[in-house]
XYZ file of C-alpha atoms in Angstrom:
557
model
C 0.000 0.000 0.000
C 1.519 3.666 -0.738
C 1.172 7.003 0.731
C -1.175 7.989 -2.121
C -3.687 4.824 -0.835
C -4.081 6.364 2.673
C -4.599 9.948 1.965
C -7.727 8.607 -0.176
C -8.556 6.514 2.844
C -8.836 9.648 5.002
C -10.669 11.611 2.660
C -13.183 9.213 3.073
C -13.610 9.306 6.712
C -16.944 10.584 7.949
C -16.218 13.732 10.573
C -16.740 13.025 14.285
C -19.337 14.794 16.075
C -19.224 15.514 19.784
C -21.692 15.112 22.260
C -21.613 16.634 25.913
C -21.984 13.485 28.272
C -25.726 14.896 30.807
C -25.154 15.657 34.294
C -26.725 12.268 35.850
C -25.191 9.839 33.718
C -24.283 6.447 34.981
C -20.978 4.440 33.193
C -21.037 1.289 32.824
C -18.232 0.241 34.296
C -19.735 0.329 37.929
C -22.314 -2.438 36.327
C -19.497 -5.054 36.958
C -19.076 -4.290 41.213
C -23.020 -4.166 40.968
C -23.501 -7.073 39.932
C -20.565 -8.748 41.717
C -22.640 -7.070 45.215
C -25.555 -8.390 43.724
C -24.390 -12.157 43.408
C -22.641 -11.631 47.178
C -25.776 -10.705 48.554
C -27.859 -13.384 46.799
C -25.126 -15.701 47.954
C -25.259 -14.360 51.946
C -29.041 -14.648 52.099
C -28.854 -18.244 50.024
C -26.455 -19.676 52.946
C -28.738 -17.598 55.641
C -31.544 -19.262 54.508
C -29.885 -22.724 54.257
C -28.009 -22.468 57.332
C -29.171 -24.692 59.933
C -28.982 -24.138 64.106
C -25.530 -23.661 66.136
C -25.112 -25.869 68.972
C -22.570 -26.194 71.388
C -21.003 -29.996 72.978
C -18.854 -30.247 75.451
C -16.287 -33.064 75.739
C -13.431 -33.807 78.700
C -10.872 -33.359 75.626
C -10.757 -32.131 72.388
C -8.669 -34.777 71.066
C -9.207 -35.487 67.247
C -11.322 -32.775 66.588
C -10.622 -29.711 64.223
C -12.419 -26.573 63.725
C -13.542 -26.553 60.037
C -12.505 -29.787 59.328
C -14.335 -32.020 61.914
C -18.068 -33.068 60.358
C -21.061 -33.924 62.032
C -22.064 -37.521 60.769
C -25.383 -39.097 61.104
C -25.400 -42.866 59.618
C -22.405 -41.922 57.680
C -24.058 -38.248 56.085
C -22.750 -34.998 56.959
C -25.189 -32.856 58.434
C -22.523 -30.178 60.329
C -19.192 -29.040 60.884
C -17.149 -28.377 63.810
C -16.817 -24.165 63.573
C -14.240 -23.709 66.305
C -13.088 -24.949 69.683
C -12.408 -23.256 73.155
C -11.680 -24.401 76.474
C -14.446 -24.051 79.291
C -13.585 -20.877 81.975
C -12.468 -23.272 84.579
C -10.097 -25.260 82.153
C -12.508 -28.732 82.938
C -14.133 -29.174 79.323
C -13.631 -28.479 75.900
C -16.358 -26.543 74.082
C -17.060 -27.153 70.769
C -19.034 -25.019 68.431
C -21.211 -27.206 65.442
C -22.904 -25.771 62.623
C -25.449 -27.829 61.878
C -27.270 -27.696 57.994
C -30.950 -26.513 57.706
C -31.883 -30.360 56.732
C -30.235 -31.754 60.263
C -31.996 -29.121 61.930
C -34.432 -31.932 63.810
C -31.234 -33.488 65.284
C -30.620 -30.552 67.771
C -33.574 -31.765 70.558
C -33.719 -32.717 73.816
C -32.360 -35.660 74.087
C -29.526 -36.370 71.270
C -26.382 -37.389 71.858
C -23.102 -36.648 70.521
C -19.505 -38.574 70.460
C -16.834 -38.800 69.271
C -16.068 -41.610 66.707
C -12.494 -42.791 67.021
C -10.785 -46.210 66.564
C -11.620 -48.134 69.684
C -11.415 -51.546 71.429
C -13.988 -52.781 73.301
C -16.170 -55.200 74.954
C -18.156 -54.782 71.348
C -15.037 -55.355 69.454
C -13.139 -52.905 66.681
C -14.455 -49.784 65.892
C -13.994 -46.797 64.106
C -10.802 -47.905 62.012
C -12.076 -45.502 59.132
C -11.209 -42.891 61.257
C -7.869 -44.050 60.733
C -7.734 -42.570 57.134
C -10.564 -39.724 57.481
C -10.285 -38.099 60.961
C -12.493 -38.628 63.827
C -15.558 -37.196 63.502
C -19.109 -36.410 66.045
C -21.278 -39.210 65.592
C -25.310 -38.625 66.644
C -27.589 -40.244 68.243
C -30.895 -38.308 67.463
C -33.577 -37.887 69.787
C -37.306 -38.832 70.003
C -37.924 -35.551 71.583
C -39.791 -32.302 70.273
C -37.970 -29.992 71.974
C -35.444 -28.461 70.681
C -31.769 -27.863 72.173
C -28.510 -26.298 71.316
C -26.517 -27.220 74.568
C -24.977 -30.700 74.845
C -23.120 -33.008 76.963
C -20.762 -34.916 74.757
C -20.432 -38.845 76.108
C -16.422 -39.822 76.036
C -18.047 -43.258 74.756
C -20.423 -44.102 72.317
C -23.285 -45.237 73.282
C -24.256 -48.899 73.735
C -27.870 -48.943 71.654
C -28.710 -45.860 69.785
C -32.541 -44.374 69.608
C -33.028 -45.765 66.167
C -32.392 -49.154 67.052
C -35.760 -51.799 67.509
C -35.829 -53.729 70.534
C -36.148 -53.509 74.307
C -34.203 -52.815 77.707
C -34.543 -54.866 80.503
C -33.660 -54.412 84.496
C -31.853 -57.284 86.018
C -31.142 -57.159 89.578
C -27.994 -59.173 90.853
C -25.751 -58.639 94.543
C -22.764 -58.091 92.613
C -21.534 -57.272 88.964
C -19.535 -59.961 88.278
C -17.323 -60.074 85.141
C -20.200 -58.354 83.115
C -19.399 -55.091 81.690
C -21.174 -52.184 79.271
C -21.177 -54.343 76.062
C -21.522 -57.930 77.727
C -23.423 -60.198 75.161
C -26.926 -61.270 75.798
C -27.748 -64.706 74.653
C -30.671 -67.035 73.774
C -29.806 -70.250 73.288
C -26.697 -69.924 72.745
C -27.277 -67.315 70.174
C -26.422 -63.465 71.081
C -29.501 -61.603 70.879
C -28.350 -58.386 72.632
C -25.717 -56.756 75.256
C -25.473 -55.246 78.139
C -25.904 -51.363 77.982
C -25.685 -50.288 81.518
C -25.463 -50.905 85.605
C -25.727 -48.855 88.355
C -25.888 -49.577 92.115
C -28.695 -49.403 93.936
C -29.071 -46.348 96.186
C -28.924 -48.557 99.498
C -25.199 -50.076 98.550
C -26.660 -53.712 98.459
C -27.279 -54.521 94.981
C -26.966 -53.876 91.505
C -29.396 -53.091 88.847
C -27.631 -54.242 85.213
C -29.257 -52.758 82.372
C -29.764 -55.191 79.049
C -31.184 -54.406 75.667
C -32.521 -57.656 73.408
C -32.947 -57.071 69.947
C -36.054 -56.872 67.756
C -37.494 -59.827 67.167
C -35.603 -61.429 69.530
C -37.380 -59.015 72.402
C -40.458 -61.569 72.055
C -39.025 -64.065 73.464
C -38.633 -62.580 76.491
C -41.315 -63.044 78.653
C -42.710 -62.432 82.189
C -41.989 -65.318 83.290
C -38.002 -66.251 81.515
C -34.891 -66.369 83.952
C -31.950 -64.786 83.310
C -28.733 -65.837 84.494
C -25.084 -65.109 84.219
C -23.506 -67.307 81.737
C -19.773 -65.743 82.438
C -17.289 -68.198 82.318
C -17.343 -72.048 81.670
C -19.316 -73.641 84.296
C -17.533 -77.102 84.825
C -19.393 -80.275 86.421
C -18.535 -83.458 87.504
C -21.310 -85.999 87.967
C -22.064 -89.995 87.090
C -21.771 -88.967 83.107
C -18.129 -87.983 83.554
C -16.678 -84.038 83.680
C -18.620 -81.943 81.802
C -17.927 -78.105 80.486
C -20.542 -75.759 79.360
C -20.169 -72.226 78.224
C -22.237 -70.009 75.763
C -19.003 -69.062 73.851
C -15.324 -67.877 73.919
C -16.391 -64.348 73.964
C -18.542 -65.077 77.222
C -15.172 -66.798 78.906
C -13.136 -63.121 78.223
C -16.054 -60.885 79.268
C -18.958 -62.002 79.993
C -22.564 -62.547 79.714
C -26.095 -62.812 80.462
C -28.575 -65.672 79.216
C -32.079 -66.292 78.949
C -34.487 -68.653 78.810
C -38.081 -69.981 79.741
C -38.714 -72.996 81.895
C -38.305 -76.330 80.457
C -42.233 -77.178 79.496
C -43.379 -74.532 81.262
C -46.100 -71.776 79.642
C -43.579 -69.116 78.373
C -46.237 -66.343 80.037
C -47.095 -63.164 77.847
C -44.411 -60.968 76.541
C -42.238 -58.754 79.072
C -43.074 -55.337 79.193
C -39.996 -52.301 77.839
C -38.005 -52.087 81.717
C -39.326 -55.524 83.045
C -37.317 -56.300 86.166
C -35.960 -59.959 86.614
C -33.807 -61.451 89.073
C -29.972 -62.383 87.541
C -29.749 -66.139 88.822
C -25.968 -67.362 89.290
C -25.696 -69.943 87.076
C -28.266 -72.187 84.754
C -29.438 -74.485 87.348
C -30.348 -72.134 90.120
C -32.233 -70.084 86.845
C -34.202 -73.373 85.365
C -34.741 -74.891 89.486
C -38.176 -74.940 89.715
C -39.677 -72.063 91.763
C -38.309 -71.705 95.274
C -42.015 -70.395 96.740
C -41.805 -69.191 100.475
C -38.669 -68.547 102.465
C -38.273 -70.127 105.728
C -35.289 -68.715 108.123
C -33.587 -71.771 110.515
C -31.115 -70.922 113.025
C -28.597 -73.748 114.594
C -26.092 -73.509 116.928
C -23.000 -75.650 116.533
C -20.311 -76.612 119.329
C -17.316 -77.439 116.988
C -15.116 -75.690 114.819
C -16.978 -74.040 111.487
C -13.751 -74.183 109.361
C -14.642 -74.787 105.624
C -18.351 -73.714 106.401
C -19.058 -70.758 104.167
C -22.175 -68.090 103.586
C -23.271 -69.445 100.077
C -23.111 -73.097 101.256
C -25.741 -75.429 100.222
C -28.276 -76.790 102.597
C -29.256 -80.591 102.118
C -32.363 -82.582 102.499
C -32.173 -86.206 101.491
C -29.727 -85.548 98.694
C -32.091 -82.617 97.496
C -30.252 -78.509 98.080
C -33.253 -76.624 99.845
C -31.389 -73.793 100.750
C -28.137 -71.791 101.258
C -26.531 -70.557 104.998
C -26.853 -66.917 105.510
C -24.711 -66.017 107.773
C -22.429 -67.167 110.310
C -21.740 -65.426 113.435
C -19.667 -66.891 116.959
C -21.415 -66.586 120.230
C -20.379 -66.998 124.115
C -22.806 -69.831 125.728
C -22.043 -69.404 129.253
C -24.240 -72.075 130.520
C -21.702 -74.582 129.009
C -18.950 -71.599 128.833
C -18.065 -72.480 125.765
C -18.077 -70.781 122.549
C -21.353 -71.333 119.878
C -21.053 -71.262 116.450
C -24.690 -69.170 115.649
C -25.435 -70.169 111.582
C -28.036 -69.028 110.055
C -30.009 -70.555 106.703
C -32.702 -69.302 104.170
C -34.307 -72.846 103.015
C -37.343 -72.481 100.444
C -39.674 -75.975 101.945
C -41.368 -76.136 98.439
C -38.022 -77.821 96.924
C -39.235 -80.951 98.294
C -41.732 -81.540 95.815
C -44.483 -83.833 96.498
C -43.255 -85.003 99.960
C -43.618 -81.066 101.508
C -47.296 -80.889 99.813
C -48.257 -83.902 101.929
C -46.384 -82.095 104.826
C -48.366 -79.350 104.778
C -51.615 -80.673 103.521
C -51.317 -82.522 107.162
C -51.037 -79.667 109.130
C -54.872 -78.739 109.691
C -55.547 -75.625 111.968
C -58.613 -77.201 113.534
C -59.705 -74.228 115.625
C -60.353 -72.510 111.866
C -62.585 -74.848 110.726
C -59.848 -77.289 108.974
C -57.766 -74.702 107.140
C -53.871 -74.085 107.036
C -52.301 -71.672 109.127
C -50.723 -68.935 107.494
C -47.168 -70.037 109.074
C -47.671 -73.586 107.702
C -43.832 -73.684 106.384
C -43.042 -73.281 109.915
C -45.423 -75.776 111.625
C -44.173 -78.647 108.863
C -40.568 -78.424 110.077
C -41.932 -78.193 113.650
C -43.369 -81.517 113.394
C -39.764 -82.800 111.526
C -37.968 -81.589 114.405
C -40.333 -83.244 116.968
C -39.955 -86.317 114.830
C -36.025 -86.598 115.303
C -34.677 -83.512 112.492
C -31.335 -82.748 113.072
C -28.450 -80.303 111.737
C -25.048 -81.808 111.031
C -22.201 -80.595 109.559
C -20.909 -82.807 106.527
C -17.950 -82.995 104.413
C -18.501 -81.829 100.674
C -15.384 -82.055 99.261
C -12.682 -83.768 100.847
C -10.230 -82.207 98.891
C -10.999 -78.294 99.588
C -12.616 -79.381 102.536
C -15.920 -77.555 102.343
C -18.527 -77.992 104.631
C -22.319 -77.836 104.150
C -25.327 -78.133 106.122
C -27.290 -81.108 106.246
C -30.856 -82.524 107.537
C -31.463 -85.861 108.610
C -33.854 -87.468 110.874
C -32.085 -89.496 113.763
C -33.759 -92.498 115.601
C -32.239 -92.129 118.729
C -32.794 -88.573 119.222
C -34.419 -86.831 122.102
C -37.594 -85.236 122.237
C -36.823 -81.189 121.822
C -39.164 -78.493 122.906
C -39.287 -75.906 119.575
C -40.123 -72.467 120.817
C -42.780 -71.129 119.313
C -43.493 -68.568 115.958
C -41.918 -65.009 117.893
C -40.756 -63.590 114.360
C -37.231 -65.006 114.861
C -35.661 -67.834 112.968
C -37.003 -71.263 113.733
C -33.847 -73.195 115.920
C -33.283 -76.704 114.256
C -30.873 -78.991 116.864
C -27.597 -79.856 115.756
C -25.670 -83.330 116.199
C -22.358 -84.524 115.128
C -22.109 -86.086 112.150
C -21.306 -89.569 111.545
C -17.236 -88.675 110.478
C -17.592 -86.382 113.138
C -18.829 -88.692 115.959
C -16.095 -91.187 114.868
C -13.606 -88.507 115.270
C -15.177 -87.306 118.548
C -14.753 -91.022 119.494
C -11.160 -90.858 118.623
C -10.819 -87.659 120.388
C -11.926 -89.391 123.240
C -9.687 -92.273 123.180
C -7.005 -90.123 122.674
C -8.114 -88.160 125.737
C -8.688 -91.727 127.693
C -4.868 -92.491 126.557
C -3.798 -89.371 127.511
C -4.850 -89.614 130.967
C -2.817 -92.800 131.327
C 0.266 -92.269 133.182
C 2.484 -93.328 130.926
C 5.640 -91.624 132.041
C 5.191 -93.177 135.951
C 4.415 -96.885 134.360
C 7.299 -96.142 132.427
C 9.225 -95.175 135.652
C 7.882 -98.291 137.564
C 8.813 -100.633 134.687
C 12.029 -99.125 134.665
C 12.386 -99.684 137.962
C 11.050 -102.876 138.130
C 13.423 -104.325 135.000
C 16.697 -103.153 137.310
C 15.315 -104.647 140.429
C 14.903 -107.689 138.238
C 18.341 -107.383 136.568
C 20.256 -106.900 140.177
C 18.016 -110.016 141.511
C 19.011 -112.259 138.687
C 22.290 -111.216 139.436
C 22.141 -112.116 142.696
C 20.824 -115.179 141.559
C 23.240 -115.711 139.288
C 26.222 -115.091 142.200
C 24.607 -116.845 144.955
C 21.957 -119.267 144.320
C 23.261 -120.905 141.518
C 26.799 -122.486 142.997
C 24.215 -123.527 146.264
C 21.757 -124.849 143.395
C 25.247 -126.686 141.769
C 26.061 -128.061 144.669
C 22.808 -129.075 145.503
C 22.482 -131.354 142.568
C 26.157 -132.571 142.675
C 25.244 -134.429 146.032
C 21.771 -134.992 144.735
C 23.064 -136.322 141.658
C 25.815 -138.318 144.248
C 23.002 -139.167 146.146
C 21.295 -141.147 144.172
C 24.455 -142.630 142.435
C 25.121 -144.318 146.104
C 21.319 -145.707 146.145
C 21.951 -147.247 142.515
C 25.128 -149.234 143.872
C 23.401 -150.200 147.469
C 20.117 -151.584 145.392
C 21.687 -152.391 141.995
C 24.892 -154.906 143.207
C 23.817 -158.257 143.661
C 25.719 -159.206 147.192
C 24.438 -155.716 148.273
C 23.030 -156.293 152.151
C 19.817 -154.588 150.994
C 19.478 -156.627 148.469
C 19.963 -160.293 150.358
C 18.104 -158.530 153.278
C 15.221 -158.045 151.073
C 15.144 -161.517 149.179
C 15.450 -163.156 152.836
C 12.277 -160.707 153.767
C 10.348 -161.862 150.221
C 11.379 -165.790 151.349
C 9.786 -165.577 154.799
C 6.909 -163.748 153.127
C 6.544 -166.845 150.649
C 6.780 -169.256 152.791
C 3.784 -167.440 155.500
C 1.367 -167.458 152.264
C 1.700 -171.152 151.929
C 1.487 -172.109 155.825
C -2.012 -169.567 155.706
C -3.081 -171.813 152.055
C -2.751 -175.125 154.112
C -4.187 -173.912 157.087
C -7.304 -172.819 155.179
C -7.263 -176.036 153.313
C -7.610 -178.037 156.751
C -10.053 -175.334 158.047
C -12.293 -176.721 154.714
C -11.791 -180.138 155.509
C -11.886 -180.065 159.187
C -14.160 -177.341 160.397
C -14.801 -178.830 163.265
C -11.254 -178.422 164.501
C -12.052 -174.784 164.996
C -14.041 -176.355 168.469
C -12.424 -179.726 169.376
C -8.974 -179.099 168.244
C -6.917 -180.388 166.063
C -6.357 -183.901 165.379
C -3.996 -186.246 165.380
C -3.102 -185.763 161.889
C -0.157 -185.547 160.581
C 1.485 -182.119 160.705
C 0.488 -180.866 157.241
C 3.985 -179.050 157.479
C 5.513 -181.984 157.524
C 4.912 -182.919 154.151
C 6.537 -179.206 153.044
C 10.194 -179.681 151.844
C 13.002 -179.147 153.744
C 14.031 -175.440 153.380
C-alpha cells in the first residue's frame, strides 16, 4: 500500500461529532461491582436461609477434633461441621461449636447425643478404624424428643444402643456385677440376641441393677416369666456322666454374659413389658430350678469348729439342696462356757416336691374350721424336728474341705421343745455327724490315753526291770553255785542208792530176798491152814487132830 492509498482513505472518513456526556449519567463500568454485590448478597441470604442451628457440645478433651474440618455424621451423612473450639472458663471441658445444615436441623432436641467416633477396642469389638484414614468425627444419636436444644453433653463413649435401634431394655437385679461389663453379650440359646448397655448400684449399697437391651425380634421371646442368668465363664461339672464343660461361647469366657431362657415345658407367660425387672440367677441351674415359693429362716447352733463352712453353702435334704446358709456369726454360751457357732439358713420348703405338699396338707388348723395356718412352712418343720430332724455338719469335698449343712432325721434322738413362731428364725438342733462322731470317738480315746500315766508306768517298769536285773544277778552269784552243789550231792546221792540196790551181794538186796522168802513161805502155811479149816471145820471147836502135821509134808528149806 503507498502514501497515495491512505490519503484517499482519510478523505473518506466521515467527521466526528461531539456530544456533551448529561449531568446524571451512569458508566457502565460500575455495572461489573453491581452485579458482583448483587451475586454476594444473593449468595449471603442463600447460605442464611440454608443455614441450619448452632449448637454447642462439650467433651473432657478435644482430642481429634478440628475446627472446620471435623463433620457432624449421622449414619455416615454430613449434616454439620465443627466451627471452632475453646476451652471451658475453669479449664474442665472443651467446648465445641457445630454448625449444623438446615436439613439436620431436627437433630438438635432434647435428648440427642453426641460422640466422638475414634478407633476403639472394646467389649463390642473394633471400631472406628475408618477414622484411621478420614479423621475422627461427632457421631449422633438423634432424639425422640420435640424440643429443641442447642446445649450438649458430649459422652467420652459411644453409646451402647442408639434411639433408632428396635428392641427392648430390661432391668436385672444381681448382689454383685460380676465379670459383666457395658457391652456384655446377651444370649438365647446360645445365640447373642443383645448386650449389656448399663449398671448402676442401687441407692442402698446392696445390689446392683444391670441394664440389658434384646434385639427386635428377639425381644419376644422374652417373657414375664423367663430367667436370666449369668452365663460368664465355663461352668464345669462333675457328675455320674463324667466331667462336663458348658459355656455359651469364647467371647462369654473373656467378658462375659447374660442368658435367657423360659422354663423347660413350662407356659412361656405373655411378653415382658420395655423395663421388666428380673432377678440375675448365678448360674443355669439355680435359673431353670423350679420355683423356690416361700422362704423359711432356721437358726442352729453348733459346738465345733466351722472351718470350711461358708455363707453361700448349700443346705441338704435327702440328697435334694433346699437352701443356702446366711450367715455365720460366733457366740459366748455361758451355761456350758463355751463358745457357739450361731449359723443361720434361708431354706425355700417347696423344693421338696411332692413329699412337703403332703407335709403341709397334714397340718390342719382345727380351731379354723380345717384350714392351714398362714405359718404352715413353719409348723411342717416343727413336726420334723419333733420327729427326730437334726443339723449336722458334713464334708462336701474332701479335697478343699468344704462344709455344708445337712438334715437328717435321727432315731435315737431326744424329744426337743421348739419355741414357738416369735418372728425369729425357727432353731433346728444340731448333732455330730457320723465322720464327726467317729472322730469325737477318737478324740476321746485319745483323751482316755492321755490320761494314762504313761511316764510313771514307764518309771515303775524301769524300775522294776533293774530290780529284776540286780536279783538275777544275785541269783546268778549266789543261788546258783548252792543250786550246783545241791544237785552234785543230789546227783551223788542217788548214784550211792543205785550201787546199794543195783549190786547183787548188796546187804539190801539179800536182806530183802530173805524178807520176800519168809513172806513166801507165810502165804503157803495160811493156804494149808485154810485147806484143813475146809476139811476139818470142826477143829475150829475140838482141836486139832492127830493128823499128821500138814507141814511136815513141806520140803526141807
Amino acid at each position: 500500500m503507498t502514501e497515495q492509498d491512505d490519503i484517499s482513505r482519510d478523505a473518506e472518513l466521515p467527521e466526528p461529532e461531539l456530544a456533551t456526556p448529561g449531568r446524571w449519567s451512569v458508566s457502565l463500568v460500575w455495572l461489573v461491582p453491581l452485579v458482583a454485590a448483587l451475586v454476594g448478597l444473593v449468595l449471603v441470604v442463600r447460605a442464611y436461609l440454608q443455614a441450619g442451628p448452632s449448637i454447642t457440645i462439650t467433651f473432657d478433651t478435644a482430642e481429634g477434633i478440628e475446627p472446620g474440618k471435623t463433620e457432624v455424621k449421622y449414619k455416615d451423612v454430613v449434616v454439620g461441621k465443627v466451627s471452632s473450639a475453646e476451652l471451658e472458663a475453669n479449664h474442665e471441658f472443651v467446648i465445641v461449636h457445630v454448625d449444623l445444615s438446615k436439613e439436620a436441623a431436627s437433630l438438635a432436641v432434647e435428648d440427642s447425643r453426641f460422640w466422638v467416633v475414634r478407633p476403639r477396642v472394646d467389649m463390642g469389638g473394633v471400631s472406628g478404624l475408618g477414622t484411621l484414614l478420614s479423621g475422627a468425627y461427632i457421631g449422633v444419636d438423634v432424639g425422640q424428643s420435640d424440643k429443641a436444644r442447642t446445649e450438649f453433653e458430649g459422652l467420652e463413649v459411644p453409646p451402647a444402643v442408639t434411639n433408632d435401634q428396635q428392641g427392648k431394655r430390661f432391668q436385672l437385679r444381681s448382689s454383685d456385677l460380676g465379670s459383666l461389663d457395658i457391652g456384655s453379650p446377651v444370649y438365647y440359646r446360645r445365640i447373642p440376641v443383645g448386650r449389656v448397655v448399663g449398671f448402676d448400684l442401687n441407692p442402698d449399697g446392696r445390689n446392683v441393677t444391670i441394664q440389658v437391651f434384646v434385639d427386635h425380634p428377639y425381644d419376644r421371646f422374652v417373657t414375664n416369666r423367663s430367667r436370666f442368668w449369668n452365663a460368664s465363664g465355663v461352668d464345669v461339672s462333675v457328675s455320674t456322666g463324667g466331667v462336663r464343660v458348658n459355656t455359651q461361647s469364647l467371647a462369654t469366657v473373656l467378658v462375659g454374659g447374660v442368658a435367657f431362657q423360659s422354663l423347660p415345658g413350662d407356659d412361656p407367660g405373655e411378653m415382658a413389658d420395655m423395663d421388666a425387672a428380673f432377678p440375675l440367677f448365678s448360674d443355669q441351674n439355680s435359673a431353670l430350678a423350679p420355683p423356690d415359693g416361700d422362704q423359711l429362716k432356721l437358726r442352729m447352733r453348733f459346738f465345733q469348729s466351722v472351718r470350711g463352712l461358708a455363707v453361700g453353702a448349700p443346705v441338704d435334704f435327702q440328697g435334694i439342696e433346699i437352701g443356702t446358709v446366711s450367715g455365720i456369726e460366733l457366740e459366748y454360751d455361758r451355761d456350758k462356757k463355751q463358745f457357739a457357732a450361731l449359723i443361720d439358713a434361708t431354706v425355700y420348703p417347696q423344693r421338696l416336691g411332692r413329699a412337703y405338699r403332703g407335709l403341709r396338707d397334714g397340718v390342719v388348723d382345727h380351731d379354723h374350721g380345717d384350714e392351714q395356718p398362714i405359718n404352715a412352712d413353719r409348723q411342717v418343720f416343727t413336726d420334723m424336728v419333733n420327729q427326730g430332724l437334726r443339723a449336722q455338719m458334713r464334708t462336701g469335698n474332701l479335697i478343699s474341705g468344704q462344709l455344708y449343712i445337712a438334715l437328717a432325721f435321727e432315731a435315737k434322738a431326744k424329744p426337743m421343745m421348739v419355741a414357738a413362731d416369735d418372728g425369729q428364725p425357727l432353731e433346728v438342733p444340731t448333732s455330730l455327724a457320723s465322720f464327726d462322731q467317729i472322730q469325737q470317738q477318737v478324740a476321746d480315746i485319745v483323751d482316755r490315753l492321755d490320761e494314762i500315766p504313761f511316764r510313771d508306768i514307764g518309771r515303775d517298769l524301769s524300775d522294776t526291770v533293774r530290780s529284776a536285773r540286780d536279783l538275777l544277778r544275785q541269783i546268778d552269784g549266789e543261788v546258783t553255785p548252792e543250786l550246783r552243789r545241791l544237785l552234785e550231792d543230789v546227783r551223788a546221792t542217788v548214784n550211792a542208792a543205785n550201787q546199794s540196790l543195783a549190786q547183787p551181794d548188796a546187804p539190801l538186796q539179800q536182806n530183802l530176798t530173805e524178807t520176800l522168802d519168809e513172806l513166801d513161805r507165810a502165804a503157803r502155811s495160811m493156804r494149808s491152814l485154810t485147806d484143813y479149816l475146809q476139811r476139818h471145820p470142826e477143829s475150829l471147836i475140838r482141836g486139832k487132830a492127830n493128823d499128821p502135821d500138814p507141814t511136815d509134808n513141806f520140803p526141807n528149806e
